[in-house]
Coordinates of C-alpha atoms in Angstrom, one line a residue:
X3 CA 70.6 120.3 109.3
X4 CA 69.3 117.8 107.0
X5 CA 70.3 118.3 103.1
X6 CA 67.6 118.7 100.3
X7 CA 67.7 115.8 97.8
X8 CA 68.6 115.3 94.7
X9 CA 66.5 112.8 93.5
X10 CA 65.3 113.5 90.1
X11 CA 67.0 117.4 90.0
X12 CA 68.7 118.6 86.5
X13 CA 71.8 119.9 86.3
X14 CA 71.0 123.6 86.7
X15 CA 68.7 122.4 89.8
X16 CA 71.2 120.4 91.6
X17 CA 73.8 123.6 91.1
X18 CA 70.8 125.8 92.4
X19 CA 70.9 123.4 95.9
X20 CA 74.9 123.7 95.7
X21 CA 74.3 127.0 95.8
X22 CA 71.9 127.2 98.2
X23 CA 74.0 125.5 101.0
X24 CA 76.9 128.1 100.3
X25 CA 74.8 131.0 100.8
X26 CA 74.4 129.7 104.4
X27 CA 77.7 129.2 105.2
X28 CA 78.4 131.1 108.8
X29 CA 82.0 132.3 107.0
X30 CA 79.6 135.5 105.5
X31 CA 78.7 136.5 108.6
X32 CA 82.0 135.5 110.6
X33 CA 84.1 137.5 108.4
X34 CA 83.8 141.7 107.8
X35 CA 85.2 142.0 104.4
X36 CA 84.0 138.2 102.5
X37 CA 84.6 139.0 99.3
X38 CA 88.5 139.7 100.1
X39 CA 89.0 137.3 102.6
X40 CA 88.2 134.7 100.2
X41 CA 90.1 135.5 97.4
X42 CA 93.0 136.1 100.3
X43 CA 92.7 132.6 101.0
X44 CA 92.7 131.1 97.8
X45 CA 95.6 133.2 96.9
X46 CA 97.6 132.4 99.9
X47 CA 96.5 128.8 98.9
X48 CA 97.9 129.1 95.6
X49 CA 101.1 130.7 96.9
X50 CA 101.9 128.0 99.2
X51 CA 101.4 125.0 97.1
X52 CA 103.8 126.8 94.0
X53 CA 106.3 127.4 97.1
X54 CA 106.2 123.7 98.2
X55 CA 106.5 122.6 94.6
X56 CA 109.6 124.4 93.9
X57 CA 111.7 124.1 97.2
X58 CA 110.7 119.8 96.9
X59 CA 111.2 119.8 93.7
X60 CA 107.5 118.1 93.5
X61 CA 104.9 118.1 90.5
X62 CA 102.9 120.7 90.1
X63 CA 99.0 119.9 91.2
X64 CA 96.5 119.9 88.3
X65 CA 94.5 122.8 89.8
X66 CA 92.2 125.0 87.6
X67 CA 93.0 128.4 89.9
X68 CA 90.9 130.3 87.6
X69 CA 87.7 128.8 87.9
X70 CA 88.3 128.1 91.5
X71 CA 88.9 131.8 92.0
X72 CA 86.2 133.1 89.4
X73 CA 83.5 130.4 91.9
X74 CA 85.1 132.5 95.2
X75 CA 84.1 136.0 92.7
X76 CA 80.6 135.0 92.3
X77 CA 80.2 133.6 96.2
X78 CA 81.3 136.6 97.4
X79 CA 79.7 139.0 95.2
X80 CA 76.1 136.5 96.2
X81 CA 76.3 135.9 99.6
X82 CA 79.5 138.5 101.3
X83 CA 77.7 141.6 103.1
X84 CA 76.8 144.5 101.0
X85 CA 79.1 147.0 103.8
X86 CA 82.7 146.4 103.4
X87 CA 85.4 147.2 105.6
X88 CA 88.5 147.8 104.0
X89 CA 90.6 148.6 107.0
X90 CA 89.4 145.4 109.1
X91 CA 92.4 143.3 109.6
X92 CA 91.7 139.8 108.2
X93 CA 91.5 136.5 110.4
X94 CA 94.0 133.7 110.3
X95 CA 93.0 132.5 106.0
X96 CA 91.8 129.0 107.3
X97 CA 88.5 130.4 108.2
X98 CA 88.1 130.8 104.2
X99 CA 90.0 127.4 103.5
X100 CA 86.6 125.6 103.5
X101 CA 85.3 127.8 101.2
X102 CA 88.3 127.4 99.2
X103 CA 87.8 123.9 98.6
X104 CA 84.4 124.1 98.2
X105 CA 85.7 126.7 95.1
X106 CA 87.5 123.9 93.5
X107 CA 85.0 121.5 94.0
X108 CA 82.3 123.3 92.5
X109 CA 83.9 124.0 89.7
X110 CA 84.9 120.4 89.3
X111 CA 81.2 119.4 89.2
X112 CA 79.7 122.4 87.2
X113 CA 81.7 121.5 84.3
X114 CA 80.6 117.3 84.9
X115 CA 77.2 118.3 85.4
X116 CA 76.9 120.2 81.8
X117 CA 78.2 117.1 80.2
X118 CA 74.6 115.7 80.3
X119 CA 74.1 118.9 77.5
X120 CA 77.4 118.6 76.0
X121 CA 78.3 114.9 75.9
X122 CA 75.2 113.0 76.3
X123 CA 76.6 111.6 79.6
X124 CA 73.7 110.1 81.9
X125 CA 72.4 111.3 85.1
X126 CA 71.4 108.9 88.1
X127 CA 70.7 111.4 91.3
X128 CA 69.1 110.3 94.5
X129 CA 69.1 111.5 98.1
X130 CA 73.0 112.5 98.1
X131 CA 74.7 111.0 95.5
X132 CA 74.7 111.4 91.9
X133 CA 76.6 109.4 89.3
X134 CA 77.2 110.8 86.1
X135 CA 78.1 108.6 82.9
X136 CA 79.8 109.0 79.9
X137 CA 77.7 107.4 77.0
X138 CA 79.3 105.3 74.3
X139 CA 80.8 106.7 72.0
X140 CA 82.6 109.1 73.9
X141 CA 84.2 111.0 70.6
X142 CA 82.5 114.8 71.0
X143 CA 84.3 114.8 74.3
X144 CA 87.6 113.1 73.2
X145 CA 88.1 115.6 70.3
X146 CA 87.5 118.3 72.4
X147 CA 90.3 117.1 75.0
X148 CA 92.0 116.6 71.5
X149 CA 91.5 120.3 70.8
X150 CA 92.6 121.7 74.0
X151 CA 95.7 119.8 74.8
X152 CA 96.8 121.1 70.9
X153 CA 95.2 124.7 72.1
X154 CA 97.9 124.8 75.1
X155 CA 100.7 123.6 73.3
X156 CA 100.7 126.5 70.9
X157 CA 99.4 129.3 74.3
X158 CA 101.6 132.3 73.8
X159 CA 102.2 132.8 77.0
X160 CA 104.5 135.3 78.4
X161 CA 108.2 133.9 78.0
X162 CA 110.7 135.7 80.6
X163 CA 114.0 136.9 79.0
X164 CA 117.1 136.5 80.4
X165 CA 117.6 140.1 80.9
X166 CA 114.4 140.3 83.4
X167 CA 115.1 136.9 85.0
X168 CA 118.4 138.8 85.8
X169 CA 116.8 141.7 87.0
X170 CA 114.7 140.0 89.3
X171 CA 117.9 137.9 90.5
X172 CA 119.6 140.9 91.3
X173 CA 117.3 142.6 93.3
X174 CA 116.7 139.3 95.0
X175 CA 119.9 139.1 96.4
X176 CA 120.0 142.9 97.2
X177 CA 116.8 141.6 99.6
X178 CA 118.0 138.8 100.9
X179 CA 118.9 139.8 104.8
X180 CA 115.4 140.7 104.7
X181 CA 115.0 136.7 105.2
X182 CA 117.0 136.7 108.1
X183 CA 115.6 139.4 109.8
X184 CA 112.3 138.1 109.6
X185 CA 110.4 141.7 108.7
X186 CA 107.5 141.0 106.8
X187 CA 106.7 145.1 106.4
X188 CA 109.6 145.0 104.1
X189 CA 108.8 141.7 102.7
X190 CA 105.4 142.6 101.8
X191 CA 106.5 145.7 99.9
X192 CA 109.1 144.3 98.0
X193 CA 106.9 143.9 94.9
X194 CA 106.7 147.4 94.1
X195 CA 110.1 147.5 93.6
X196 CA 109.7 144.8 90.7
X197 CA 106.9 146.1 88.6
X198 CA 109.2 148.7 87.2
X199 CA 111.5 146.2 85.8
X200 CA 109.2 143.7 84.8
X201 CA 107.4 146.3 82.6
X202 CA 110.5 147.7 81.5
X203 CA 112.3 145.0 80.2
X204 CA 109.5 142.7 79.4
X205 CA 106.5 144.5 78.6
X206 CA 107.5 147.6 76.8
X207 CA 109.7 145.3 74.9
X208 CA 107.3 142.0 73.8
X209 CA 103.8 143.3 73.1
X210 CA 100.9 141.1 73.4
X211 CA 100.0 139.1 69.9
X212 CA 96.8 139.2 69.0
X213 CA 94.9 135.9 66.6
X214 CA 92.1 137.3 66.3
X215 CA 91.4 140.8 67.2
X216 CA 92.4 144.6 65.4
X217 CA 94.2 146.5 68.2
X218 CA 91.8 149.8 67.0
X219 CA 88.6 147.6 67.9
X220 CA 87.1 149.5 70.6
X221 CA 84.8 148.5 73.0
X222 CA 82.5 150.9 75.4
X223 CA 84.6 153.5 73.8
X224 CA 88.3 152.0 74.7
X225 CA 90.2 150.7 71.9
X226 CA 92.4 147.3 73.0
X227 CA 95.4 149.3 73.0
X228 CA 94.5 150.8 75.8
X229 CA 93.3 148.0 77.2
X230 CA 96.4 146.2 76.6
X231 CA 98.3 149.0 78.1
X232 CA 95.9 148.7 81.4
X233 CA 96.2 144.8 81.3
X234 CA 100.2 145.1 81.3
X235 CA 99.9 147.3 84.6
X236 CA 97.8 144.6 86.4
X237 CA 100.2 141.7 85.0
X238 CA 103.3 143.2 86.3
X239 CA 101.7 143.5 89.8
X240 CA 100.3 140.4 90.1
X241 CA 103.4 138.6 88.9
X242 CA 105.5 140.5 90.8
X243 CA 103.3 140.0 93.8
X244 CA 103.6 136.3 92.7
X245 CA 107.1 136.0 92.4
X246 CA 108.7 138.3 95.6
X247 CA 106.6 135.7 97.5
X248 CA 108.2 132.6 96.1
X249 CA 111.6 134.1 96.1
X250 CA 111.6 135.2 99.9
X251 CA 109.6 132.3 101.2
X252 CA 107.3 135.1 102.4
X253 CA 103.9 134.2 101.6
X254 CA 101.5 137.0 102.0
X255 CA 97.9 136.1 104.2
X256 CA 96.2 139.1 101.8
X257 CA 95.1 139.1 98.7
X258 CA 97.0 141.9 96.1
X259 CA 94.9 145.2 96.1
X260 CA 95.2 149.2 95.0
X261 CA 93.5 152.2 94.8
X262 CA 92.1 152.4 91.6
X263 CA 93.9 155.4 91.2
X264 CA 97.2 153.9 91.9
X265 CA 96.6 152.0 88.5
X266 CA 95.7 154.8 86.6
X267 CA 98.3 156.7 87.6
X268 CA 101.1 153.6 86.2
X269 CA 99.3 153.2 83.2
X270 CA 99.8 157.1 82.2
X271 CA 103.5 156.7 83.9
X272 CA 104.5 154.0 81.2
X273 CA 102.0 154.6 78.4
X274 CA 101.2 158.2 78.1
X275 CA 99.5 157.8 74.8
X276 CA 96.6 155.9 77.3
X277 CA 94.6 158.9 78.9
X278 CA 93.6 158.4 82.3
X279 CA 89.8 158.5 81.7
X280 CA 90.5 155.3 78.8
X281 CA 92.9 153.8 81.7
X282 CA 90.1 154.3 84.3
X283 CA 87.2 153.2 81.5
X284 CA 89.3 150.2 80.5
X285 CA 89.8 148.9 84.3
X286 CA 86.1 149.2 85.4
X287 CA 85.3 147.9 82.1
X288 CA 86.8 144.1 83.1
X289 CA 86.1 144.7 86.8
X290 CA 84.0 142.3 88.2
X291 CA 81.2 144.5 90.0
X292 CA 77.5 143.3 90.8
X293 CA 76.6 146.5 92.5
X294 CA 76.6 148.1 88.7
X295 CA 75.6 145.3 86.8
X296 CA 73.7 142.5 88.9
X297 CA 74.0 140.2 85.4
X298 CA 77.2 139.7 86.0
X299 CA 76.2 137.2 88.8
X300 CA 75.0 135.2 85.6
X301 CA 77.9 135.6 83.5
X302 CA 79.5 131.6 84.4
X303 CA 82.7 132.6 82.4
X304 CA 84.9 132.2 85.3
X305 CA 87.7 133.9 83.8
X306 CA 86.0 136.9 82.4
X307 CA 86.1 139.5 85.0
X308 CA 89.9 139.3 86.0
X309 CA 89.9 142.1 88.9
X310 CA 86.8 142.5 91.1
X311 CA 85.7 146.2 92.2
X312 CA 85.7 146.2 95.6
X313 CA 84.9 149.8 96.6
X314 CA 84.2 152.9 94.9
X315 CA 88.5 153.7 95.5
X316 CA 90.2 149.7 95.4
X317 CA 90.3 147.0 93.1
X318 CA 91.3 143.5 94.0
X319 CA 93.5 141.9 91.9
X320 CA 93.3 138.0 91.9
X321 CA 96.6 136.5 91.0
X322 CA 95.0 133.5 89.1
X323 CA 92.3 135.4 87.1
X324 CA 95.2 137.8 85.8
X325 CA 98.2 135.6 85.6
X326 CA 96.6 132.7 84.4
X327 CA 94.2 134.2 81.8
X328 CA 94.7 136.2 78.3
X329 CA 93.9 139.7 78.1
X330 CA 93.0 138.9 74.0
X331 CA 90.4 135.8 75.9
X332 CA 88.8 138.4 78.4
X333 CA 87.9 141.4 75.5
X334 CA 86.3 138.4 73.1
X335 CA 84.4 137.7 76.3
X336 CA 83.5 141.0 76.7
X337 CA 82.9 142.0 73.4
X338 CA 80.4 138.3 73.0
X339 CA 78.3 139.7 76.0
X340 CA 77.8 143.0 74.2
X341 CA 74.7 142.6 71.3
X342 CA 75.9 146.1 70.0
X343 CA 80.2 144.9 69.7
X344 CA 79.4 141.4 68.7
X345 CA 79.1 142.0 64.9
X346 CA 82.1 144.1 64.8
X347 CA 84.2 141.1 67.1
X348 CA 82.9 138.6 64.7
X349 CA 84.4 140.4 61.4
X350 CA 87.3 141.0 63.6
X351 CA 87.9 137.3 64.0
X352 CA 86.8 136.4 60.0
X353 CA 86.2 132.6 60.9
X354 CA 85.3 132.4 57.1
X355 CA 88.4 133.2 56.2
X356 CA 90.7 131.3 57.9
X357 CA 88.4 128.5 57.8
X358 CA 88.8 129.1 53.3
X359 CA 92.3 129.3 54.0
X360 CA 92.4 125.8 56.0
X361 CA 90.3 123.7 53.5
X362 CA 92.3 124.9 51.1
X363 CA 95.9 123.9 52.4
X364 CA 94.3 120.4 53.6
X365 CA 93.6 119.5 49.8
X366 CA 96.2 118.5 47.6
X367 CA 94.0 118.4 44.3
X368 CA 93.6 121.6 42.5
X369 CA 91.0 123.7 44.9
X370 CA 89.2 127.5 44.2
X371 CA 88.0 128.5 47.7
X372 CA 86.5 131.7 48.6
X373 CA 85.0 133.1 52.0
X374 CA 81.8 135.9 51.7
X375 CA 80.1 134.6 48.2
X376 CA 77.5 137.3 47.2
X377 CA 74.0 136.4 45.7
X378 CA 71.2 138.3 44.4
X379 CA 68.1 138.5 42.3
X380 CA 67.7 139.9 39.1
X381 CA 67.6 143.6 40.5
X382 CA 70.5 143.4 42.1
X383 CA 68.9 142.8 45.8
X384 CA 70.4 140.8 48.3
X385 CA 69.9 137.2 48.6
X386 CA 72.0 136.2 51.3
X387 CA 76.1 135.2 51.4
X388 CA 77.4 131.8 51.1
X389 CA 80.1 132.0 53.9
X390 CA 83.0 129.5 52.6
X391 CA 82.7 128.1 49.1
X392 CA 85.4 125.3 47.9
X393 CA 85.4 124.1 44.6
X394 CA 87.3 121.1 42.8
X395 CA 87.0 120.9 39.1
X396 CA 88.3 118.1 38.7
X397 CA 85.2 116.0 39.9
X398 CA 82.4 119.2 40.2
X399 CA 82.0 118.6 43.5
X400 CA 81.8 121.6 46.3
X401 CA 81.6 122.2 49.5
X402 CA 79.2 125.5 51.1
X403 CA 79.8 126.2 54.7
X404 CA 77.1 128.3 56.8
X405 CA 79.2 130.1 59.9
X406 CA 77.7 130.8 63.1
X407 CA 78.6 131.1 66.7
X408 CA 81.6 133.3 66.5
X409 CA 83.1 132.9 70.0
X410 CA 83.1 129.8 71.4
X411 CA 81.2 129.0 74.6
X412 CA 83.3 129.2 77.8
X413 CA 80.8 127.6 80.4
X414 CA 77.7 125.4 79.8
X415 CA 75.1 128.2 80.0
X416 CA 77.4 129.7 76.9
X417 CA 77.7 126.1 75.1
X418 CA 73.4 125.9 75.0
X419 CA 73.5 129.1 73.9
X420 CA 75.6 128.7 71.4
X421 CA 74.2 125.4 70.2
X422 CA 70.7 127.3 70.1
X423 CA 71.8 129.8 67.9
X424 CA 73.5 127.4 65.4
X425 CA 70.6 125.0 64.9
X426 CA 68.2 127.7 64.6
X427 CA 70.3 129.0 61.6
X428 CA 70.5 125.3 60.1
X429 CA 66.9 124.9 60.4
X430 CA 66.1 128.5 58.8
X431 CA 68.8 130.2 57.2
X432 CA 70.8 127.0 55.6
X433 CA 67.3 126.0 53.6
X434 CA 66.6 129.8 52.2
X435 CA 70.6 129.6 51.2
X436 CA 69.4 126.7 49.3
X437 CA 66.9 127.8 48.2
X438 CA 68.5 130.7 47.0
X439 CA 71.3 129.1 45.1
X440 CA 69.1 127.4 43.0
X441 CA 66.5 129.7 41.9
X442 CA 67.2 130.5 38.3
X443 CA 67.2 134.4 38.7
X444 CA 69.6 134.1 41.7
X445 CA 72.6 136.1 40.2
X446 CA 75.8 134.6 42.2
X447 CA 79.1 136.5 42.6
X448 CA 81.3 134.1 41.7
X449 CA 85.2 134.8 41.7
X450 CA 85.9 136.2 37.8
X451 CA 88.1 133.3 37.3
X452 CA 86.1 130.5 38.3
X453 CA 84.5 128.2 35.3
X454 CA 80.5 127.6 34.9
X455 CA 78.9 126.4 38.5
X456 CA 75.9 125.8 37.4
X457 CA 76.2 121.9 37.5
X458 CA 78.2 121.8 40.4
X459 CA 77.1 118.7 43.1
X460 CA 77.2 120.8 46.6
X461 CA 77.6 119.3 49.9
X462 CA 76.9 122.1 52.8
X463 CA 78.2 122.0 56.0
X464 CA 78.1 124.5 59.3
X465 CA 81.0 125.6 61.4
X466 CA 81.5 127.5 64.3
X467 CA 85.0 129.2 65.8
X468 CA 85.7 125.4 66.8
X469 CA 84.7 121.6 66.5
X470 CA 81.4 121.6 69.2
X471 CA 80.8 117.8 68.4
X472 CA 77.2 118.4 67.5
X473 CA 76.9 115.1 66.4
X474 CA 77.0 113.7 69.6
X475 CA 74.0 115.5 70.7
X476 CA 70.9 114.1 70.4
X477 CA 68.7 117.0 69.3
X478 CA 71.8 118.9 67.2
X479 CA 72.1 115.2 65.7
X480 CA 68.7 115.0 64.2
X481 CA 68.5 119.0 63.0
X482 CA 72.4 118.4 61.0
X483 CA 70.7 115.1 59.6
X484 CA 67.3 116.2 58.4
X485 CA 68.7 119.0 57.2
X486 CA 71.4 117.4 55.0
X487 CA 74.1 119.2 57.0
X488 CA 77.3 118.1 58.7
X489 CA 79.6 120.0 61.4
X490 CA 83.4 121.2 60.0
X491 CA 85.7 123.9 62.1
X492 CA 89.2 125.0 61.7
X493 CA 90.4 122.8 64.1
X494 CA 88.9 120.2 63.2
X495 CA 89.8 120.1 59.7
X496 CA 93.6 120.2 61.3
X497 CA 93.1 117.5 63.1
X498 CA 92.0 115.2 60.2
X499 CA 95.0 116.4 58.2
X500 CA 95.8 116.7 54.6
X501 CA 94.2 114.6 51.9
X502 CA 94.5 114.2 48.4
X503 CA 90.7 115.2 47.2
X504 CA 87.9 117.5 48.9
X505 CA 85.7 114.2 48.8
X506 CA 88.2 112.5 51.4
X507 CA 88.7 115.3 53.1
X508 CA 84.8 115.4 53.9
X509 CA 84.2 111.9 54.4
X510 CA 87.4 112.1 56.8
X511 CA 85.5 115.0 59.0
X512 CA 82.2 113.9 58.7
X513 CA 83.6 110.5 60.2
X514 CA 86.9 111.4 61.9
X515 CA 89.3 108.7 63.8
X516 CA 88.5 109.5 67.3
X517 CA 91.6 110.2 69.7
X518 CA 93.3 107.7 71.7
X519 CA 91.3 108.8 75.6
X520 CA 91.3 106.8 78.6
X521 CA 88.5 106.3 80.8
X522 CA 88.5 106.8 85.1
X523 CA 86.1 107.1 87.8
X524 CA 86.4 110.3 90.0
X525 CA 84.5 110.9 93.2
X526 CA 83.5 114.6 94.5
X527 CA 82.4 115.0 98.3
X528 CA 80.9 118.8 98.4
X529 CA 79.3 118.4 102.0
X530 CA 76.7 116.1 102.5
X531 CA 76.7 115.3 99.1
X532 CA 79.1 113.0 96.4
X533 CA 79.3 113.3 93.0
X534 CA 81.0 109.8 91.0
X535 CA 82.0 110.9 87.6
X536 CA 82.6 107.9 85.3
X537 CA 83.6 109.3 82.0
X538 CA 86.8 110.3 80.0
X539 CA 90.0 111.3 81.6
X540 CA 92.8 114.2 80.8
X541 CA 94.5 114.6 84.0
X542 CA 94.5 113.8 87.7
X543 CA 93.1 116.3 89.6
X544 CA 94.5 117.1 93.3
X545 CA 92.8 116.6 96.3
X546 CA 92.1 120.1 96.8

């Protein structure tokens, strides 16, 4: 079969024939239940490679298991037969192995391919290969590696106590014959025993944190509690899934699945004050399933669906899309793909604020800040907000900040979006602001104990949840530059660090010293065609 060509395709198009040649795979038709065999096969992949790591001592593999997985979601939900058998027994998990690394490979080039949008990086495709190049000055990019090495060091991830680590050791060695005599029945079911324990001595005693959102925010009707409550369920299974396996050197061909009323049930077992209809509302609600909602095949947040509705009784539960995401991550996701939660998520997270709060403690010079400025005319009508206002009296100078894009974007479908939305409100909302400001029968709120602001030399800005490196985009570029405008964030302001006057402090963002980054060549095969990637570098990837 010859391949279609590439020659002169865009991103989205050359993902569209990517796409194409995975929808006729012969795996969909080989295999009676896809969707699970696949996600069988990555877990058992996943499984493996953690078991080799640990009994060699080796390093662990840079591999993204989430995306990988949420890519196996989608392809299954696309291309896997409608009429599933739930009983079938699987086939050996290297029919799916292809597949698998196909997963990881997509990803890989999804995210190089929206660099064009995001980075500016160049694209040279012909009959099979394309060669993608990061542009000059590669600083958008290297802040954002910047960003997201500082973003993991501070993850609050779930830290095991020494009580449960105990827990787990005892019951261990209580199984251990099981090794010898080689029964996987009793292998396999050795999980259940854990999720008692973990949820006992972990969960019920470290709550999830949340940065950004009120635990009474509801969404579809389920407050986060209870989602939180439903999220702890499907953690303890999927990590005690995750761990038996490592601990008896039994490594399960299937991927973990329940009825959903199994789940239901747990959740009311250890949270009573979650009813079973919230429990049952709250798992559906993050359950990936095309059937009800065929825009979810859109959705390119890889990580947002972390179970996948395979019937109208089971779930599947991923180990990678629970275990290695955020329950706080997936209900921002889901509340940014709901128009009618959006506005209540983005008070929730009050990026105003903490941005205020930020600019504030990276100025040493006496500074008046204040988020959510009111103006209006003469009658008292409203004339719009000035998001983030910082003042220094010492040299009349200030700085207004115009906030959009509340969540920020998880995929490159997300990012354009996102970018869309922010230049549209610099190009119409920042100049009737200005507008505003300086009409003489604007009437402005100003804090009571600020001094006279009517000869005050602004500077305005526009920020976002985080630093999006707009400047390093060609048509956000010329929109922040005719308009006067340049991009700040929280993060970014961090970054820069502290300064004696606002005036530094700006000049410092507007022109920040770009990270140390390296530079590397990687080389993709995805069938018949190769992808060469010559851009920045954060780490190796394996060889998946």
């Amino acid at each position: 079969m010859s391949a279609s060509s590439l020659t002169g395709l865009s991103p989205k198009e050359i993902l569209a024939v990517l796409d194409g040649s995975i929808a006729k795979d012969p795996f969909w038709k080989l295999s009676r239940a896809p969707q699970r065999q696949l996600l069988s096969t990555i877990d058992h992949t996943r499984l493996r490679e953690m078991y080799t790591v640990t009994a060699e001592n080796l390093p662990y593999a840079n591999i993204d298991w989430l995306d990988t997985t949420g890519v196996a979601m989608q392809w299954g939900a696309r291309y896997g037969a409608r009429a599933i058998d739930t009983t079938a027994p699987l086939p050996n998990p290297a029919w799916g192995k292809r597949l698998v690394k196909k997963a990881f490979r997509y990803q890989r080039i999804e995210k190089a391919l929206w660099k064009t949008h995001h980075y500016g990086y160049e694209l040279q495709a012909d009959e099979d290969h394309v060669v993608l190049t990061a542009p000059a000055d590669p600083s958008p990019e290297a802040f954002d590696l910047a960003f997201n090495q500082r973003a993991w060091d501070v993850d609050d991830s779930i830290v095991l106590d020494p009580t449960f680590v105990d827990s787990l050791a005892s019951i261990s060695e209580r199984v251990l014959p099981m090794r010898l005599r080689h029964d996987p029945t009793n292998k396999a079911d050795l999980w259940k025993k854990l999720v008692p324990v973990y949820i006992s001595t972990v969960m019920k005693t470290r709550p999830f944190k949340f940065h950004l959102l009120r635990e009474d925010r509801e969404f579809n009707g389920v407050s986060i509690r209870d989602y939180c409550n439903v999220w702890h369920v499907l953690y303890a299974h999927a990590f005690a899934h995750q761990y038996s396996a490592l601990q008896l050197a039994y490594i399960p061909v299937h991927c973990l699945s329940d009825r959903i009323a199994t789940i239901v049930d747990a959740v009311r077992h250890y949270y009573p004050e979650t009813s079973p209809e919230k429990a049952a509302s709250a798992l559906l609600n993050i359950a990936y399933d095309p059937e009800r909602d065929p825009s979810q095949l859109a959705a390119k947040d890889h990580g947002l669906w972390p179970v996948v509705r395979e019937d109208s009784d089971r779930i599947l539960i991923p180990l990678a899309t629970v275990l290695d995401n955020r329950v706080e991550r997936v209900l921002l996701r889901l509340g940014a793909r709901q128009p009618e939660e959006f506005g209540p998520v983005g008070r929730d997270l009050d990026i105003a604020k903490d941005l205020a709060t930020i600019i504030c403690n990276a100025v040493r010079d006496s500074l008046l800040v204040a988020p959510a400025v009111r103006m209006t005319d003469s009658r008292g009508r409203a004339r719009g907000d000035l998001d983030v206002v910082a003042f220094s009296p010492s040299t009349n100078m200030g700085l207004i900040v115009e906030v959009g894009g509340g969540i920020r974007p998880a995929s490159g479908q997300e990012f354009l979006g996102t970018i869309s939305g922010i230049l549209k409100k610099a190009e119409e909302q920042v100049p009737r602001t200005r507008e505003a400001l300086a009409a003489e029968d604007t009437v402005v709120d100003w804090p009571s104990d600020w001094p006279d602001m009517s000869r005050v030399k602004w500077t305005w800005a526009i920020s976002g949840q985080n630093y999006l490196g707009l400047e390093g985009i060609a048509e956000a570029r010329e929109v922040l530059r005719s308009s006067d405008l340049f991009e700040i964030s929280t993060n970014i302001v961090e970054f820069v660090g502290e300064h004696q006057t606002l005036s530094e402090l700006i000049s410092s963002v507007r022109d920040p010293l770009v990270p140390e980054v390296k530079r590397g060549k990687e080389t993709i095969k995805f069938g018949q065609y190769t992808f060469t990637i010559d851009g920045l570098v954060a780490k190796a990837h394996a060889p998946l």
